[in-house]
Amino acid sequence: MNLFKTLSLLVFITSSLPIFAQEYNPVTLESKKGNKKQNAAAKKEEMKYFLQFGIMSRNHDSFKQKYGVNILYENCVITPYMSEKARKNNQEVAQYLTTKYGENWKKDLEIIPYGL
């Protein structure tokens, strides 16, 4: 019985390793409004975004238009790597918005971004 438990645990651990080792690369969004010069500049500059987790997503188009920051929703399965990456990204975007707009952006967003 002890051998069975040990082998089961070993199989479980080795099958779980690929999940924790995955790398998360967020999607870069591009602005498509304006003329060709603006589009070329937009391609060089990434659009900032908050990364949220969960099944339910809300419409944040007015926030995106006002502040130029989008909210991306991912599924609710979070690896430690994704969690850390989202937390760092969201803190950087929050710092950017606070520097540029003060604290008013928090009222307009109506959610608390992951990691803040």
Short mmCIF file of C-alpha atoms in Angstrom, two decimals:
data_model
loop_
_atom_site.label_atom_id
_atom_site.label_comp_id
_atom_site.label_asym_id
_atom_site.label_seq_id
_atom_site.Cartn_x
_atom_site.Cartn_y
_atom_site.Cartn_z
CA MET A 1 0.00 0.00 0.00
CA ASN A 2 2.84 2.39 0.85
CA LEU A 3 4.49 1.66 -2.50
CA PHE A 4 1.21 2.47 -4.30
CA LYS A 5 0.94 5.85 -2.54
CA THR A 6 4.55 6.68 -3.36
CA LEU A 7 4.14 5.78 -7.02
CA SER A 8 0.86 7.71 -7.26
CA LEU A 9 2.47 10.77 -5.75
CA LEU A 10 5.44 10.49 -8.10
CA VAL A 11 3.15 10.23 -11.15
CA PHE A 12 1.10 13.22 -9.97
CA ILE A 13 4.17 15.40 -9.42
CA THR A 14 5.76 14.57 -12.77
CA SER A 15 2.51 15.19 -14.62
CA SER A 16 2.08 18.58 -12.86
CA LEU A 17 5.51 19.96 -13.72
CA PRO A 18 4.63 21.08 -17.29
CA ILE A 19 1.75 23.17 -15.93
CA PHE A 20 4.00 25.11 -13.55
CA ALA A 21 6.77 25.47 -16.13
CA GLN A 22 4.65 27.14 -18.79
CA GLU A 23 5.54 30.63 -19.84
CA TYR A 24 2.87 33.27 -20.23
CA ASN A 25 3.25 35.79 -23.05
CA PRO A 26 0.54 38.46 -23.04
CA VAL A 27 -1.00 39.66 -26.27
CA THR A 28 0.11 43.07 -27.53
CA LEU A 29 -2.79 45.18 -28.70
CA GLU A 30 -2.46 47.79 -31.40
CA SER A 31 -4.53 50.88 -32.06
CA LYS A 32 -6.11 50.97 -35.52
CA LYS A 33 -7.60 54.46 -35.53
CA GLY A 34 -6.15 57.46 -37.34
CA ASN A 35 -3.95 57.91 -40.37
CA LYS A 36 -0.94 55.86 -41.48
CA LYS A 37 1.54 57.93 -39.45
CA GLN A 38 -0.47 57.36 -36.31
CA ASN A 39 -0.80 53.64 -37.05
CA ALA A 40 2.97 53.34 -37.52
CA ALA A 41 3.54 55.09 -34.19
CA ALA A 42 0.91 52.89 -32.53
CA LYS A 43 2.65 49.74 -33.74
CA LYS A 44 5.89 50.89 -32.13
CA GLU A 45 4.16 51.69 -28.86
CA GLU A 46 2.32 48.96 -26.98
CA MET A 47 -1.13 49.64 -25.60
CA LYS A 48 -1.13 49.31 -21.83
CA TYR A 49 -3.59 46.92 -20.20
CA PHE A 50 -4.70 45.52 -16.88
CA LEU A 51 -4.77 41.73 -16.69
CA GLN A 52 -7.71 40.19 -14.84
CA PHE A 53 -8.61 36.56 -14.18
CA GLY A 54 -12.05 34.96 -14.14
CA ILE A 55 -14.91 33.86 -16.33
CA MET A 56 -17.00 37.02 -16.00
CA SER A 57 -15.81 39.97 -18.06
CA ARG A 58 -17.22 43.46 -18.18
CA ASN A 59 -17.26 46.10 -20.87
CA HIS A 60 -14.58 48.71 -20.21
CA ASP A 61 -14.69 50.55 -23.56
CA SER A 62 -15.27 53.97 -21.99
CA PHE A 63 -12.24 53.49 -19.70
CA LYS A 64 -10.16 52.36 -22.68
CA GLN A 65 -11.13 55.43 -24.71
CA LYS A 66 -10.58 57.87 -21.85
CA TYR A 67 -7.26 56.52 -20.52
CA GLY A 68 -5.85 54.42 -23.38
CA VAL A 69 -5.64 51.36 -21.13
CA ASN A 70 -7.50 48.15 -21.88
CA ILE A 71 -8.59 45.37 -19.50
CA LEU A 72 -7.83 41.83 -20.66
CA TYR A 73 -9.66 38.93 -19.04
CA GLU A 74 -7.97 35.54 -18.83
CA ASN A 75 -9.50 32.29 -17.59
CA CYS A 76 -9.61 31.49 -13.90
CA VAL A 77 -6.77 28.93 -13.93
CA ILE A 78 -3.73 30.84 -12.71
CA THR A 79 -0.19 29.51 -12.55
CA PRO A 80 2.31 31.09 -10.16
CA TYR A 81 4.15 32.57 -13.16
CA MET A 82 0.97 34.15 -14.57
CA SER A 83 0.05 35.50 -11.16
CA GLU A 84 3.40 37.21 -10.67
CA LYS A 85 3.47 38.55 -14.22
CA ALA A 86 -0.08 39.97 -13.89
CA ARG A 87 0.70 41.53 -10.51
CA LYS A 88 3.82 43.28 -11.81
CA ASN A 89 2.09 44.42 -15.01
CA ASN A 90 -0.95 45.76 -13.16
CA GLN A 91 1.20 47.64 -10.65
CA GLU A 92 3.17 49.28 -13.47
CA VAL A 93 0.00 50.31 -15.31
CA ALA A 94 -1.53 51.66 -12.07
CA GLN A 95 1.61 53.70 -11.40
CA TYR A 96 1.50 55.06 -14.97
CA LEU A 97 -2.17 56.07 -14.64
CA THR A 98 -1.66 57.63 -11.21
CA THR A 99 1.31 59.65 -12.47
CA LYS A 100 -0.58 60.85 -15.54
CA TYR A 101 -4.16 61.27 -14.21
CA GLY A 102 -3.96 61.22 -10.42
CA GLU A 103 -6.34 58.98 -8.44
CA ASN A 104 -9.45 59.69 -10.59
CA TRP A 105 -8.88 56.71 -12.88
CA LYS A 106 -9.71 54.31 -10.01
CA LYS A 107 -13.30 55.59 -9.82
CA ASP A 108 -13.75 55.23 -13.59
CA LEU A 109 -12.40 51.66 -13.70
CA GLU A 110 -14.95 50.34 -11.14
CA ILE A 111 -12.88 47.20 -10.39
CA ILE A 112 -9.76 46.53 -8.39
CA PRO A 113 -7.12 45.14 -10.77
CA TYR A 114 -5.43 41.87 -9.80
CA GLY A 115 -2.47 42.41 -7.49
CA LEU A 116 -3.36 45.95 -6.35
#
